[in-house]
CSV table of N, CA, C and O in Angstrom, one decimal:
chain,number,residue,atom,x,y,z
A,1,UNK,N,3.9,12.6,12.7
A,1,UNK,CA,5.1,13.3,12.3
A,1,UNK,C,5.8,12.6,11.1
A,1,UNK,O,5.7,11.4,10.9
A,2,UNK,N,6.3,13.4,10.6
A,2,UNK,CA,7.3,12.9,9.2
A,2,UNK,C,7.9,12.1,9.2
A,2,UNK,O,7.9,11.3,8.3
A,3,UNK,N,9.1,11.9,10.8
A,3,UNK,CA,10.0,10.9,10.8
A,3,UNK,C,9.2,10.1,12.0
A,3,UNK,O,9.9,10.0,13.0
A,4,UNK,N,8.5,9.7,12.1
A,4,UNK,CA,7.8,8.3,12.5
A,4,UNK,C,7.2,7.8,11.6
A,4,UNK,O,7.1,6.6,11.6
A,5,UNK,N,6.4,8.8,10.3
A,5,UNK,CA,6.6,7.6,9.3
A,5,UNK,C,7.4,7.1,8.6
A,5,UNK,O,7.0,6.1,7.9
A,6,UNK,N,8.7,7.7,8.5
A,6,UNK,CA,9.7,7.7,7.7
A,6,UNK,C,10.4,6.1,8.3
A,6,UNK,O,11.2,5.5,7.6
A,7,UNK,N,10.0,5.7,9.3
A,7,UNK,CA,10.8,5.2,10.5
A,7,UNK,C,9.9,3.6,10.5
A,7,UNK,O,10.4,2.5,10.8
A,8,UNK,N,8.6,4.0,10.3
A,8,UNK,CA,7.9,2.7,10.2
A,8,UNK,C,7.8,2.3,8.8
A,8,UNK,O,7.6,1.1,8.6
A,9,UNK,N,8.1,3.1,7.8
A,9,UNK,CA,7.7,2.6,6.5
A,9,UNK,C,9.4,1.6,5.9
A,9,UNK,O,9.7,0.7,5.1
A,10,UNK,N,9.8,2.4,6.7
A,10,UNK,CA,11.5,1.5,6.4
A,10,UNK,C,11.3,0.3,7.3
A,10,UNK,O,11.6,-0.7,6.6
A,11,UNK,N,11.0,0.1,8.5
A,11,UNK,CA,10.8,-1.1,9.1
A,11,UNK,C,10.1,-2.2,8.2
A,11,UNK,O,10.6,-3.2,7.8
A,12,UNK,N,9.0,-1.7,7.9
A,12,UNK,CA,8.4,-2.8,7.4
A,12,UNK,C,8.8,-3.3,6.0
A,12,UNK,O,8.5,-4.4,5.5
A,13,UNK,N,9.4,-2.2,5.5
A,13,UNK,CA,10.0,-2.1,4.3
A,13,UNK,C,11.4,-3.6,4.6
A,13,UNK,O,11.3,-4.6,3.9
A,14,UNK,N,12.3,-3.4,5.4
A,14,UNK,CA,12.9,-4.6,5.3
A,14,UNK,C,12.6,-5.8,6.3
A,14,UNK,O,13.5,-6.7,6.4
A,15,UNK,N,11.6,-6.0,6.9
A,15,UNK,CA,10.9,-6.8,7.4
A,15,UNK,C,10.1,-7.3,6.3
A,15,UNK,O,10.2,-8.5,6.2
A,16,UNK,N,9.8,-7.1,5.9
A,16,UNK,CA,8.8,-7.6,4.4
A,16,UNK,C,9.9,-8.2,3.4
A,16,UNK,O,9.7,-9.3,3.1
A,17,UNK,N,10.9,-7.5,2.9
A,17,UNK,CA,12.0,-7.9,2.2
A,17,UNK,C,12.8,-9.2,2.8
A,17,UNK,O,12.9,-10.2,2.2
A,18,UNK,N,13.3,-9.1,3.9
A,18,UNK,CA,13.6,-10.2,4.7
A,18,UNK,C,12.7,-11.7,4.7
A,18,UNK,O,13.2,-12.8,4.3
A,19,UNK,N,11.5,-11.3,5.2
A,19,UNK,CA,10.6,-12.8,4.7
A,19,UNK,C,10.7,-13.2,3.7
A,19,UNK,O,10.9,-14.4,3.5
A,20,UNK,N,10.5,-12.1,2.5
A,20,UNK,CA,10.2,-12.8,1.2
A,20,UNK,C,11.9,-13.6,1.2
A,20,UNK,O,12.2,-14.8,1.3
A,21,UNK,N,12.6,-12.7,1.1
A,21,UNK,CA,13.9,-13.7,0.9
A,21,UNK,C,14.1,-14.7,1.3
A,21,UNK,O,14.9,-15.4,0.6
A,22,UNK,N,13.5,-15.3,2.5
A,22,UNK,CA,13.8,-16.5,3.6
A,22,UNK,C,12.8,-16.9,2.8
A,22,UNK,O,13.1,-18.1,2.7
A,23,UNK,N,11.3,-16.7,1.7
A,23,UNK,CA,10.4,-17.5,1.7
A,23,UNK,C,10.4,-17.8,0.4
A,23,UNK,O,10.1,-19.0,0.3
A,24,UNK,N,10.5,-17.0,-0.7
A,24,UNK,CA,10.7,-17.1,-1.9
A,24,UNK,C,11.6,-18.5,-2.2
A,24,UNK,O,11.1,-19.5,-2.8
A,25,UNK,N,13.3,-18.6,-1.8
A,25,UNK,CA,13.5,-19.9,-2.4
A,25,UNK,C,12.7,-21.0,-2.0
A,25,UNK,O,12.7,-21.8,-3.0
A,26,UNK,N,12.2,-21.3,-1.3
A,26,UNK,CA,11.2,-22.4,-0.4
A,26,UNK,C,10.4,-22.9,-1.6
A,26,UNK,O,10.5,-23.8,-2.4
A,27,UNK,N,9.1,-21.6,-1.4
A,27,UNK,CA,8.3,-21.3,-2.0
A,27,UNK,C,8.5,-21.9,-4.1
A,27,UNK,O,7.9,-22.6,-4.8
A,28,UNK,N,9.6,-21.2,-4.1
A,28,UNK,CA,9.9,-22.0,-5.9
A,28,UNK,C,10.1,-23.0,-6.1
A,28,UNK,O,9.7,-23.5,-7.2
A,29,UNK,N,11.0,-23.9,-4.8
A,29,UNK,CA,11.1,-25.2,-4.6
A,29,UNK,C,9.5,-26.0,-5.2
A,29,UNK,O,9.2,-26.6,-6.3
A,30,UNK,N,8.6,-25.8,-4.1
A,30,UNK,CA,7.8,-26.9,-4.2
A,30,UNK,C,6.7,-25.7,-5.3
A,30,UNK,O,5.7,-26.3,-5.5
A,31,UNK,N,6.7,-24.6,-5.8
A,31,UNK,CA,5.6,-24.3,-6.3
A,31,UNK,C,6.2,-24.2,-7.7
A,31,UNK,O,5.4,-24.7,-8.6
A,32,UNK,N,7.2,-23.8,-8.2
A,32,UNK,CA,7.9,-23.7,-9.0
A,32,UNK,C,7.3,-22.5,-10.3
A,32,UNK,O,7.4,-21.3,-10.0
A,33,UNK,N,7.0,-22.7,-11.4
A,33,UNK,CA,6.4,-21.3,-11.9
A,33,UNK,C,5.6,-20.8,-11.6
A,33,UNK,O,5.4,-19.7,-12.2
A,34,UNK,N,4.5,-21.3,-10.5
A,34,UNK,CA,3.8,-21.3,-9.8
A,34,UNK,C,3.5,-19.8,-9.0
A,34,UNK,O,2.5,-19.3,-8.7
A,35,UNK,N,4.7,-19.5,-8.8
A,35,UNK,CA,5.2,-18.9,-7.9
A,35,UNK,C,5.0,-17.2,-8.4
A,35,UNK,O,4.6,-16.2,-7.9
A,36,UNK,N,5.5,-17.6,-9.9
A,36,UNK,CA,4.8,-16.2,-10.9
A,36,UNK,C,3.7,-15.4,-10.8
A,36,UNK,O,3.6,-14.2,-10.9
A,37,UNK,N,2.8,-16.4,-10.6
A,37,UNK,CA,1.4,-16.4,-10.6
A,37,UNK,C,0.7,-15.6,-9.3
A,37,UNK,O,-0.2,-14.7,-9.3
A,38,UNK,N,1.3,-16.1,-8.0
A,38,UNK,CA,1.2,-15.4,-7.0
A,38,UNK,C,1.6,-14.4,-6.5
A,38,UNK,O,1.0,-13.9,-5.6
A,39,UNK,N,2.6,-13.9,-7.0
A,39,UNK,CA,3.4,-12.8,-7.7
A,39,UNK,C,2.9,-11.1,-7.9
A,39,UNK,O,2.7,-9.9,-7.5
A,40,UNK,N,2.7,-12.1,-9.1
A,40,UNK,CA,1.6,-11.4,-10.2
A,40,UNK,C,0.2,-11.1,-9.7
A,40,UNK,O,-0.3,-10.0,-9.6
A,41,UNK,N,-0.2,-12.1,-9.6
A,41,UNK,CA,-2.1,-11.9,-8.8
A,41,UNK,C,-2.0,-10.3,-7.4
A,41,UNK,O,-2.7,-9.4,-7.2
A,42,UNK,N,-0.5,-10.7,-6.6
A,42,UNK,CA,-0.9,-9.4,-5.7
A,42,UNK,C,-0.3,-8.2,-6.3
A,42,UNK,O,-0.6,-7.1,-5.7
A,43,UNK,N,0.4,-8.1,-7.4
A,43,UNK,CA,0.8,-7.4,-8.5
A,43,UNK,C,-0.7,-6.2,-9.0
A,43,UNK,O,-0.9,-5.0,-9.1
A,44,UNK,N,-1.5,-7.4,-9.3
A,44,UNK,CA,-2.9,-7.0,-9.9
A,44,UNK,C,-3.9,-6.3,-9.0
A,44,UNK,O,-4.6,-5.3,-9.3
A,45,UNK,N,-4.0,-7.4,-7.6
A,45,UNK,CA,-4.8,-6.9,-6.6
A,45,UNK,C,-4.2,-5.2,-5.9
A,45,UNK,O,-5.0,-4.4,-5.5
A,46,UNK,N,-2.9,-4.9,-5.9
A,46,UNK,CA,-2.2,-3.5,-5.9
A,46,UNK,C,-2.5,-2.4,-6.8
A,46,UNK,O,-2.6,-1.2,-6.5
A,47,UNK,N,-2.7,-2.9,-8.0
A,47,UNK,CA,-3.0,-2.2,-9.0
A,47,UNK,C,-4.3,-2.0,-8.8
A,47,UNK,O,-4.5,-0.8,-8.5
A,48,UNK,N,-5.3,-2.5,-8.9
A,48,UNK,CA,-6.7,-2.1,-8.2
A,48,UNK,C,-6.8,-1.3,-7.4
A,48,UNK,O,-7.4,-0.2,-7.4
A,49,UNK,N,-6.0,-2.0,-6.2
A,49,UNK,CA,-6.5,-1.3,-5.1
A,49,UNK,C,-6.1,0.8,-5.1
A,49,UNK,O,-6.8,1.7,-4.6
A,50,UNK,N,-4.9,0.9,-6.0
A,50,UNK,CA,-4.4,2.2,-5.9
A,50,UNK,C,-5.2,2.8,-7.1
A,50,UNK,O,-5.0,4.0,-7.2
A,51,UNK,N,-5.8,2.3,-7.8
A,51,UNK,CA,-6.6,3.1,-9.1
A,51,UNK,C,-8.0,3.5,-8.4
A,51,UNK,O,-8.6,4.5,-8.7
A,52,UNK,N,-8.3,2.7,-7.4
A,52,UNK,CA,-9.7,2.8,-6.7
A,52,UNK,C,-9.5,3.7,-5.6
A,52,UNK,O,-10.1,4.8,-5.3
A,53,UNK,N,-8.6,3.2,-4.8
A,53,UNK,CA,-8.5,4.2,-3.1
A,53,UNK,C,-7.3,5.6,-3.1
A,53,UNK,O,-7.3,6.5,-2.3
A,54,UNK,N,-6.4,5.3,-4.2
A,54,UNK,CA,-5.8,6.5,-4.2
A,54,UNK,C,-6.1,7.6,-4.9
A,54,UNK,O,-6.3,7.6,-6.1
A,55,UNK,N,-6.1,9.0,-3.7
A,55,UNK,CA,-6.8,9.6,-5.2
A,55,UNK,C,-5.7,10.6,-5.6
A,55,UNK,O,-4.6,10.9,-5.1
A,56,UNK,N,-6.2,11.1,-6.7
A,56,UNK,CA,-5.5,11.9,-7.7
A,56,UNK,C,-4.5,13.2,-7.4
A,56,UNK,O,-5.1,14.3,-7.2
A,57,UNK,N,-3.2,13.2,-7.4
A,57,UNK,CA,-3.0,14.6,-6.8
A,57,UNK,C,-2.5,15.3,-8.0
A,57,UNK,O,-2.0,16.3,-7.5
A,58,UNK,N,-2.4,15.3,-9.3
A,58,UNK,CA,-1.6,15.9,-10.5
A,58,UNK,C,-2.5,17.3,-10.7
A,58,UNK,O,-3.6,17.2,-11.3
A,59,UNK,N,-2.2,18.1,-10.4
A,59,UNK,CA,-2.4,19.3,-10.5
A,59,UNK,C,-2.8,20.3,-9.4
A,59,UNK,O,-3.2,21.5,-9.4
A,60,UNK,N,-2.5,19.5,-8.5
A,60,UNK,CA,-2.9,20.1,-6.9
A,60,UNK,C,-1.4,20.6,-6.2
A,60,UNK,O,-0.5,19.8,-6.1
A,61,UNK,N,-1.3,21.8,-5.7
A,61,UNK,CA,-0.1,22.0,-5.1
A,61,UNK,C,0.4,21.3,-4.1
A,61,UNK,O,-0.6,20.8,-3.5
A,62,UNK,N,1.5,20.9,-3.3
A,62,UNK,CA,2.0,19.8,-2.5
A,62,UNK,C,1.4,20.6,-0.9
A,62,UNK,O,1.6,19.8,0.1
A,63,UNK,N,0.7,21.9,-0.5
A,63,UNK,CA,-0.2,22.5,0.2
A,63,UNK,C,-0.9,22.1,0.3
A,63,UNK,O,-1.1,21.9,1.5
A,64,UNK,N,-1.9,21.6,-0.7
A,64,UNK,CA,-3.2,21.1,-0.8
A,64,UNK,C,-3.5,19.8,-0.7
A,64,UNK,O,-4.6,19.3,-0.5
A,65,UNK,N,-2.0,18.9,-0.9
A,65,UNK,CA,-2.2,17.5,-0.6
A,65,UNK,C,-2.2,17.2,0.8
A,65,UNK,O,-2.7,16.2,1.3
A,66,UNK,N,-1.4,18.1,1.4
A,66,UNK,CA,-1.1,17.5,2.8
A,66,UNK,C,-2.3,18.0,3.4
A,66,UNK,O,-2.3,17.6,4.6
A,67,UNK,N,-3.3,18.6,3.1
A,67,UNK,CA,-4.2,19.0,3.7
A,67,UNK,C,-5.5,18.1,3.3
A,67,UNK,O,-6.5,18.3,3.8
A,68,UNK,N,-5.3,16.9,2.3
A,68,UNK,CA,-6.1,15.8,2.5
A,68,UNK,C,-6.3,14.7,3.4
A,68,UNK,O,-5.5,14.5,4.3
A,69,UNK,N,-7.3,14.0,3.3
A,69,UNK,CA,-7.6,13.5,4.7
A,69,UNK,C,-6.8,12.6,4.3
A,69,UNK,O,-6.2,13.0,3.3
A,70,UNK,N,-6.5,11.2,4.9
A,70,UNK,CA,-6.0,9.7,4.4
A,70,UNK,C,-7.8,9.3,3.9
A,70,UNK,O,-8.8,10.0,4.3
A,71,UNK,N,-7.8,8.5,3.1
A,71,UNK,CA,-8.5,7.9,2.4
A,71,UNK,C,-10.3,9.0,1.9
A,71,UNK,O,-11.5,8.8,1.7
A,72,UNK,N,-9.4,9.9,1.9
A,72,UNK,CA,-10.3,11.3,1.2
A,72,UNK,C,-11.0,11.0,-0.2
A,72,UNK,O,-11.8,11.8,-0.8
A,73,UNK,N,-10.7,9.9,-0.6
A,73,UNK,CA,-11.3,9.6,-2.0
A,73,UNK,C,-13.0,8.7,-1.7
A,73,UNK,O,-13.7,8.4,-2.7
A,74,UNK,N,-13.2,8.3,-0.1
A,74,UNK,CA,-14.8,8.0,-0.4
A,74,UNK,C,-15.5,9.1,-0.4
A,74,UNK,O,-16.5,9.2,-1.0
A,75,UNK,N,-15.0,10.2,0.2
A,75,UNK,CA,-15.9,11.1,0.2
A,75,UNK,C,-16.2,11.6,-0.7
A,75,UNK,O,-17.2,12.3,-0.7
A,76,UNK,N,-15.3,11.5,-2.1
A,76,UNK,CA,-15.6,11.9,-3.3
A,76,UNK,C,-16.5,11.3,-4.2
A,76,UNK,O,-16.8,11.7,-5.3
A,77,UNK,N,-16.9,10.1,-3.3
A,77,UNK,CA,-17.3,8.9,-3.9
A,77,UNK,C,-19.0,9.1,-3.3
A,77,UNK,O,-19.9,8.5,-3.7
A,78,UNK,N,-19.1,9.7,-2.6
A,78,UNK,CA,-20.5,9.9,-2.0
A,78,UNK,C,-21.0,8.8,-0.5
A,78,UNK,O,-22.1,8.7,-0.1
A,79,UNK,N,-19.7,8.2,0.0
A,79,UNK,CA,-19.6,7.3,0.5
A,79,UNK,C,-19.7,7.8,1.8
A,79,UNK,O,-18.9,8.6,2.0
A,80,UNK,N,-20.7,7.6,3.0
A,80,UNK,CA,-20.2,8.7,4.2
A,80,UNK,C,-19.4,7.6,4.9
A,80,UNK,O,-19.9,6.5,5.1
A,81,UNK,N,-18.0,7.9,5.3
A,81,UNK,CA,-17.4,7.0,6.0
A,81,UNK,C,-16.2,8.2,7.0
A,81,UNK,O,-15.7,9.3,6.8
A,82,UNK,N,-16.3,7.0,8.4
A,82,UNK,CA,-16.1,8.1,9.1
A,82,UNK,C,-14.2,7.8,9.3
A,82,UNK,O,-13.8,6.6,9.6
A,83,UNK,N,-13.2,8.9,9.1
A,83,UNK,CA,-12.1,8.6,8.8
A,83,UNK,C,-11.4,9.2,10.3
A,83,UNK,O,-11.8,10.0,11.1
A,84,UNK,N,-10.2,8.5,10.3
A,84,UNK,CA,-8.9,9.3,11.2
A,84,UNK,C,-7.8,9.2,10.4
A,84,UNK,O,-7.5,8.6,9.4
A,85,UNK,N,-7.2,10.2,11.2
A,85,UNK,CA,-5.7,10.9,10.4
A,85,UNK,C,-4.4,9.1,11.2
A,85,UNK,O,-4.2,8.8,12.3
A,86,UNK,N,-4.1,8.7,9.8
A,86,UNK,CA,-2.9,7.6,10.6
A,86,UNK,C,-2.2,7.8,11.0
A,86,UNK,O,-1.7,6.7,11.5
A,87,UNK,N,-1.6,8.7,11.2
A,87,UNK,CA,-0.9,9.3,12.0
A,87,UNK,C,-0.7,10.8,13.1
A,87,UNK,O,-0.7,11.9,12.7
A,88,UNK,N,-0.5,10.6,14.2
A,88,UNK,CA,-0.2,12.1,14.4
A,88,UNK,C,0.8,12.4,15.3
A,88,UNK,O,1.2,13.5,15.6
């Protein structure tokens, strides 16, 4: 349902925010610009990963999206992979 994702995505959302805060000054301490780098690199590895596994919805009605599987883009790919819905 809608609001159980709405409900986990905020959880982790400031659970994730919270670490980095507690971890980030640490982290600059002893890594120092260092720290950019690591940053940046999962900056890159995100950027990959959504150009590859996300797929395209720009011209599809918001009907037609919800009616995609989650990770509907191997099968576009010729990939047989066997999927579940992440939620229900």
């Amino acid at each position: 349902s809608g609001a159980k994702g709405v409900s986990i995505t905020t959880t982790t959302n400031w659970t994730f925010g919270i670490a980095i805060s507690q971890f980030v000054p640490v982290l600059q301490d002893s890594l120092g610009f260092g720290l950019f780098f690591i940053f940046s690199g999962f900056c890159v590895i995100m950027a990959g990963f959504t150009m590859v596994m996300v797929p395209e919805t720009q011209g599809i009605s918001i009907d037609a999206v919800a009616q995609l599987e989650p990770w509907s883009c191997y099968h576009r790919k010729g990939k047989s992979v066997q999927t579940q819905p992440l939620l229900r």
